[in-house]
């Protein structure tokens, strides 16, 4: 008797539970398959959140303070632009080891020109042109002469390291006094003149960006549905957009609570937009993915592989020049040590951001997340006072884990 | 002589969707030279891969009885250990190492724990004498001609105490003298008791060295001819190689509307810097508007090389002389892009290796060769792109859930249709199709043939390279036959028979057939 009642009770309970779960079930299972299918692209977000939580706890909240978040974005600037340039190089299955010292060298050139009294509005374009020329030289060796990129840029690494110490030999570290130049990586956008204890324009821009992104997402989804392409369910779509909006507005509030939106953030944003546009909307972008996916097929489809390789190297060195400017501005000085290890940060950011080691796959938008992961590590370990030697070891391990994880997950897919 | 060294009994080998070998029986006597002949795709190479363990025991049905015992080779190492050596066309030598290092590579002569180089050199010289190759063993392999490299490869096999030597088209890349030399060596080895299996397309050399000849056709063993008892003629071999009913499996062409000559090459001679030899000699051919021109020939005849050299793949091929005219105007192509601008498009035989970009989706692959027409300003019109991809998905019935599917996930036939869609969208005047239906099923074949007919009816010209005789005969208006880098004959469709094409492809004088 009693066992019978017990059974009935369990049955009723489980029936009730089923009813409750039914609504969530399909939603949950879709979410689960989505995560499982895209584990590769979600991994970096999970890693980023994990890093934030870890450092948040270990630094007793210091890491997550508005001031540090603001600093974090300013520090990410140079890594992000280098990584964006590197992403294209890695997609077409080359590599550029010289970006670090090209950035260091060109940053020093900028500092010297400023010291000589050149105006900022001339220094920046001159340095960017120099960067492009360096890229064309390396691209020429790789594309036309056929020297492997690894060798060309390893040599470049030595050459520009040498040039860097050469031009700073007489002076040592050069301090930059130009306020406008220093503002590039240290300044913030002005606010609209309204009395408030927060940076209003930052919040407005954050809201506008959120609306723009969600609008874009809705439009893409509509088009996809019009073409009867497979789309995620409405519930998952809404959840995704709520998360995006929350993340952007959280960042906006944090920045607004300090001094507002940094200029470097805007620079990275513009660069990101341009590269994302090129890769997704233009023929050049198509051809870059084509070369990475199958260079022979691309060639036989009429793609001029040499010219695109040349472009990729010119672009990565242009980004190195920009990175050099951002870095020199950030430190307000140029030193003979500048640029050391930047190439690892750039390559690691790209791989963490999902560029495939075998080429043909990668997104600059994800590379930015990778750059944020790398900079968060540096920043957090700096706050914790971890010795630089350990920082290298930790970064090296994270780098190799990211690549191993990438290869493993891609094999399964 | 009736002692049997190898018997392959009832061998059946299936690949997904294809039966490559059907119940094949193959018997080789000890100390003979046994030739294996057949069209491309007849199953010769597959049979040898079964023997050598490339297709390991368990992946095929049937028995291998070798040297009196039933064997189960699980890898090449197993068959090697049993004394079977296979020498492939692409030689397995390391160019930067010396001859003696190559001969003993993987079979080093040791003194304790280190290699005894002195002994190695002495023995290598001995081996070289056996194969009658007069070179210094310290010379690097890359400095030897292809013919001499073959001999080094044989020396390498001999030092491993080989009992059964398999040569896969050893003379394909050799000149007359080197070929004769190699064949003589085989006869000499025969006297020393070494059995050889020779795969060759050159019937002349087969009748001159073979003791027995086994003919394969469509994965089945047709017959074994004994040349020790009577003289076997080349014509007799050809008869067994082809001998098939012409089935009516090709779609009919309604309007045959052949116009002016629109494409022509004259005295086209091409050199391959990588292989360091001339690969095409003095080719002359033309194509008219609305015509399907078939290019027949056996593997290695130079057909793909001809297509690629026309298509502007100049880094790989150096054009020594010759002229290319389109609608009467002389042209030079430095890059495939130039050829495409002039209205030529090449669709590769190896769609996985250099045809499609597998990690991209269907619409990407369809639009890639003609993105210009989809670009407004600098932006690609993605709506238009999807519409076009869908149009071809429907008109070619490409089986894919959506055009955003990665090509990697499509079947072979559908991948080939994506290739075809790509070139339809590029709208060329002259389409070069290299093995357009290789490895796809009968239904998809028929569809692709129908599309080809439709295209020429609309005024396009097609150059079709094919190793399938039936396809050549069933589809072409005119046929060029190639052998060893030259055109050995031109046939009108109505005059062409399997025998005549095969005779030209194996370079038997036409008058004799």
CSV table of N, CA and C in Angstrom, one decimal, chain A residues 220 223-224 226-231 277 280-294 296-307 359-361, chain B residues 308 311 313 316 335-337 340 346 348 352-357 359-360 363-364 367-369 371-372 375 378-380 382-387 390 402-404 422:
chain,number,residue,atom,x,y,z
A,220,UNK,N,19.9,41.0,-40.9
A,220,UNK,CA,20.5,39.8,-41.4
A,220,UNK,C,19.6,38.6,-41.2
A,223,UNK,N,16.7,38.7,-43.7
A,223,UNK,CA,17.1,38.3,-45.1
A,223,UNK,C,17.3,36.8,-45.1
A,224,UNK,N,17.9,36.3,-44.1
A,224,UNK,CA,18.2,34.8,-44.0
A,224,UNK,C,16.8,34.1,-44.1
A,226,UNK,N,14.0,35.2,-45.3
A,226,UNK,CA,13.4,35.4,-46.6
A,226,UNK,C,14.0,34.4,-47.6
A,227,UNK,N,15.3,34.1,-47.5
A,227,UNK,CA,15.9,33.1,-48.3
A,227,UNK,C,15.7,31.7,-47.8
A,228,UNK,N,15.0,31.5,-46.8
A,228,UNK,CA,14.7,30.2,-46.1
A,228,UNK,C,16.0,29.5,-45.7
A,229,UNK,N,17.0,30.3,-45.3
A,229,UNK,CA,18.2,29.8,-44.7
A,229,UNK,C,17.9,29.4,-43.3
A,230,UNK,N,18.7,28.5,-42.8
A,230,UNK,CA,18.5,28.0,-41.4
A,230,UNK,C,18.8,29.2,-40.4
A,231,UNK,N,17.9,29.5,-39.5
A,231,UNK,CA,18.2,30.5,-38.5
A,231,UNK,C,17.9,30.0,-37.1
A,277,UNK,N,34.7,45.1,-43.1
A,277,UNK,CA,34.0,45.4,-44.4
A,277,UNK,C,34.7,44.8,-45.5
A,280,UNK,N,34.3,40.9,-45.6
A,280,UNK,CA,33.0,40.3,-45.8
A,280,UNK,C,32.3,40.9,-47.0
A,281,UNK,N,32.6,42.1,-47.4
A,281,UNK,CA,31.8,42.7,-48.5
A,281,UNK,C,32.5,42.9,-49.8
A,282,UNK,N,33.8,42.7,-49.8
A,282,UNK,CA,34.5,43.0,-51.1
A,282,UNK,C,35.1,41.8,-51.7
A,283,UNK,N,35.4,42.0,-53.0
A,283,UNK,CA,36.1,40.9,-53.7
A,283,UNK,C,37.4,40.5,-53.1
A,284,UNK,N,38.1,41.6,-52.7
A,284,UNK,CA,39.4,41.4,-52.0
A,284,UNK,C,39.3,40.4,-50.9
A,285,UNK,N,38.3,40.6,-50.0
A,285,UNK,CA,38.0,39.7,-48.9
A,285,UNK,C,37.8,38.3,-49.3
A,286,UNK,N,36.9,38.1,-50.3
A,286,UNK,CA,36.6,36.8,-50.9
A,286,UNK,C,37.9,36.1,-51.3
A,287,UNK,N,38.7,36.9,-52.0
A,287,UNK,CA,39.9,36.2,-52.5
A,287,UNK,C,40.9,35.9,-51.4
A,288,UNK,N,40.9,36.7,-50.3
A,288,UNK,CA,41.8,36.4,-49.2
A,288,UNK,C,41.4,35.0,-48.6
A,289,UNK,N,40.1,34.8,-48.4
A,289,UNK,CA,39.6,33.5,-47.9
A,289,UNK,C,39.9,32.4,-48.9
A,290,UNK,N,39.7,32.7,-50.1
A,290,UNK,CA,39.9,31.7,-51.2
A,290,UNK,C,41.4,31.2,-51.2
A,291,UNK,N,42.3,32.2,-51.1
A,291,UNK,CA,43.7,31.8,-51.1
A,291,UNK,C,44.0,30.9,-49.9
A,292,UNK,N,43.5,31.3,-48.7
A,292,UNK,CA,43.7,30.5,-47.5
A,292,UNK,C,43.1,29.1,-47.6
A,293,UNK,N,41.9,29.0,-48.3
A,293,UNK,CA,41.2,27.8,-48.3
A,293,UNK,C,41.8,26.8,-49.3
A,294,UNK,N,42.3,27.3,-50.5
A,294,UNK,CA,42.9,26.5,-51.5
A,294,UNK,C,43.5,27.3,-52.5
A,296,UNK,N,45.5,26.8,-55.0
A,296,UNK,CA,45.5,26.4,-56.4
A,296,UNK,C,44.1,26.7,-57.0
A,297,UNK,N,43.1,26.4,-56.3
A,297,UNK,CA,41.8,26.6,-56.8
A,297,UNK,C,41.5,28.1,-57.0
A,298,UNK,N,42.1,28.9,-56.1
A,298,UNK,CA,41.9,30.4,-56.2
A,298,UNK,C,42.6,30.9,-57.5
A,299,UNK,N,43.8,30.4,-57.7
A,299,UNK,CA,44.6,30.8,-58.8
A,299,UNK,C,43.9,30.4,-60.1
A,300,UNK,N,43.3,29.2,-60.2
A,300,UNK,CA,42.6,28.8,-61.4
A,300,UNK,C,41.3,29.4,-61.5
A,301,UNK,N,40.8,30.1,-60.5
A,301,UNK,CA,39.6,30.9,-60.6
A,301,UNK,C,39.9,32.3,-61.0
A,302,UNK,N,41.1,32.6,-61.3
A,302,UNK,CA,41.5,33.9,-61.8
A,302,UNK,C,41.9,34.9,-60.7
A,303,UNK,N,42.2,34.4,-59.5
A,303,UNK,CA,42.6,35.3,-58.4
A,303,UNK,C,44.1,35.6,-58.6
A,304,UNK,N,44.5,36.8,-58.5
A,304,UNK,CA,45.9,37.2,-58.6
A,304,UNK,C,46.5,37.0,-57.2
A,305,UNK,N,47.1,35.8,-56.9
A,305,UNK,CA,47.6,35.5,-55.6
A,305,UNK,C,48.7,36.4,-55.2
A,306,UNK,N,49.6,36.7,-56.1
A,306,UNK,CA,50.8,37.5,-55.8
A,306,UNK,C,50.3,38.9,-55.3
A,307,UNK,N,49.4,39.5,-56.0
A,307,UNK,CA,49.0,40.9,-55.6
A,307,UNK,C,48.3,40.9,-54.3
A,359,UNK,N,44.7,27.9,-42.0
A,359,UNK,CA,44.4,29.0,-42.9
A,359,UNK,C,42.9,29.0,-43.4
A,360,UNK,N,42.5,30.0,-44.1
A,360,UNK,CA,41.2,30.1,-44.8
A,360,UNK,C,40.0,30.4,-43.9
A,361,UNK,N,40.3,30.5,-42.6
A,361,UNK,CA,39.2,30.7,-41.6
A,361,UNK,C,39.6,31.8,-40.6
B,308,UNK,N,46.5,23.1,-69.0
B,308,UNK,CA,47.0,24.1,-68.0
B,308,UNK,C,47.9,25.1,-68.7
B,311,UNK,N,45.8,27.5,-70.4
B,311,UNK,CA,45.1,28.4,-69.4
B,311,UNK,C,46.0,29.4,-68.7
B,313,UNK,N,48.9,28.9,-67.0
B,313,UNK,CA,49.6,28.6,-65.8
B,313,UNK,C,51.1,28.6,-66.0
B,316,UNK,N,54.3,27.2,-63.8
B,316,UNK,CA,54.5,25.7,-63.8
B,316,UNK,C,55.0,25.2,-65.2
B,335,UNK,N,48.7,34.6,-66.8
B,335,UNK,CA,48.0,34.2,-65.6
B,335,UNK,C,46.6,33.7,-66.0
B,336,UNK,N,46.1,32.7,-65.3
B,336,UNK,CA,44.7,32.2,-65.6
B,336,UNK,C,43.7,33.4,-65.8
B,337,UNK,N,43.9,34.5,-65.1
B,337,UNK,CA,43.1,35.6,-65.2
B,337,UNK,C,43.0,36.2,-66.6
B,340,UNK,N,40.9,33.9,-68.7
B,340,UNK,CA,39.5,34.1,-68.3
B,340,UNK,C,38.9,35.3,-69.0
B,346,UNK,N,38.9,26.8,-67.4
B,346,UNK,CA,39.4,25.5,-67.3
B,346,UNK,C,38.7,24.9,-66.0
B,348,UNK,N,39.0,21.8,-63.5
B,348,UNK,CA,40.0,20.8,-63.2
B,348,UNK,C,39.6,19.4,-63.1
B,352,UNK,N,39.0,18.4,-55.8
B,352,UNK,CA,39.3,18.6,-54.4
B,352,UNK,C,40.6,19.3,-54.2
B,353,UNK,N,41.5,19.0,-55.1
B,353,UNK,CA,42.9,19.6,-54.9
B,353,UNK,C,43.0,21.0,-55.4
B,354,UNK,N,42.5,21.2,-56.6
B,354,UNK,CA,42.6,22.6,-57.1
B,354,UNK,C,41.4,23.1,-57.8
B,355,UNK,N,40.3,22.5,-57.6
B,355,UNK,CA,39.1,23.1,-58.2
B,355,UNK,C,38.2,23.9,-57.3
B,356,UNK,N,37.8,23.3,-56.2
B,356,UNK,CA,36.9,24.0,-55.3
B,356,UNK,C,37.6,24.4,-54.0
B,357,UNK,N,37.0,25.3,-53.3
B,357,UNK,CA,37.5,25.7,-52.0
B,357,UNK,C,36.5,25.1,-51.0
B,359,UNK,N,36.3,24.5,-47.9
B,359,UNK,CA,35.9,25.0,-46.6
B,359,UNK,C,35.0,26.2,-46.7
B,360,UNK,N,34.6,26.5,-48.0
B,360,UNK,CA,33.7,27.6,-48.2
B,360,UNK,C,32.3,27.0,-48.7
B,363,UNK,N,27.5,29.0,-52.5
B,363,UNK,CA,27.4,30.2,-53.2
B,363,UNK,C,28.8,30.9,-53.4
B,364,UNK,N,29.6,30.8,-52.4
B,364,UNK,CA,31.0,31.3,-52.6
B,364,UNK,C,31.7,30.7,-53.8
B,367,UNK,N,30.3,31.8,-57.2
B,367,UNK,CA,30.5,33.2,-57.7
B,367,UNK,C,32.0,33.6,-57.8
B,368,UNK,N,32.9,32.8,-57.3
B,368,UNK,CA,34.3,33.2,-57.1
B,368,UNK,C,34.9,33.6,-58.5
B,369,UNK,N,34.6,32.9,-59.5
B,369,UNK,CA,35.3,33.2,-60.8
B,369,UNK,C,34.7,34.4,-61.6
B,371,UNK,N,33.2,37.4,-59.8
B,371,UNK,CA,32.7,38.4,-58.8
B,371,UNK,C,32.5,39.8,-59.4
B,372,UNK,N,33.3,40.0,-60.4
B,372,UNK,CA,33.2,41.4,-61.1
B,372,UNK,C,31.7,41.7,-61.3
B,375,UNK,N,29.7,42.9,-58.3
B,375,UNK,CA,30.2,44.0,-57.5
B,375,UNK,C,29.6,45.3,-57.9
B,378,UNK,N,32.5,48.9,-54.7
B,378,UNK,CA,33.5,47.9,-54.2
B,378,UNK,C,32.7,46.8,-53.4
B,379,UNK,N,31.4,46.9,-53.3
B,379,UNK,CA,30.7,46.0,-52.4
B,379,UNK,C,30.1,44.8,-53.3
B,380,UNK,N,30.2,43.6,-52.8
B,380,UNK,CA,29.6,42.5,-53.4
B,380,UNK,C,28.1,42.5,-53.1
B,382,UNK,N,25.3,40.7,-52.2
B,382,UNK,CA,25.1,39.3,-51.7
B,382,UNK,C,23.7,38.8,-52.0
B,383,UNK,N,22.7,39.7,-52.1
B,383,UNK,CA,21.4,39.2,-52.5
B,383,UNK,C,21.4,38.6,-53.9
B,384,UNK,N,22.1,39.3,-54.8
B,384,UNK,CA,22.2,38.8,-56.2
B,384,UNK,C,23.0,37.5,-56.2
B,385,UNK,N,24.0,37.5,-55.3
B,385,UNK,CA,24.8,36.3,-55.3
B,385,UNK,C,24.0,35.0,-54.8
B,386,UNK,N,23.2,35.2,-53.8
B,386,UNK,CA,22.3,34.1,-53.4
B,386,UNK,C,21.3,33.7,-54.5
B,387,UNK,N,20.8,34.8,-55.1
B,387,UNK,CA,19.8,34.5,-56.2
B,387,UNK,C,20.4,33.6,-57.3
B,390,UNK,N,21.1,30.1,-56.2
B,390,UNK,CA,19.9,29.4,-56.2
B,390,UNK,C,19.4,29.0,-57.5
B,402,UNK,N,20.9,24.2,-48.4
B,402,UNK,CA,20.9,25.6,-48.8
B,402,UNK,C,22.2,25.9,-49.5
B,403,UNK,N,22.2,27.1,-50.2
B,403,UNK,CA,23.5,27.4,-50.9
B,403,UNK,C,24.5,27.9,-49.9
B,404,UNK,N,24.1,27.9,-48.6
B,404,UNK,CA,25.2,28.3,-47.6
B,404,UNK,C,25.8,27.0,-47.0
B,422,UNK,N,29.9,27.1,-61.4
B,422,UNK,CA,30.9,28.1,-61.3
B,422,UNK,C,31.3,28.6,-62.7
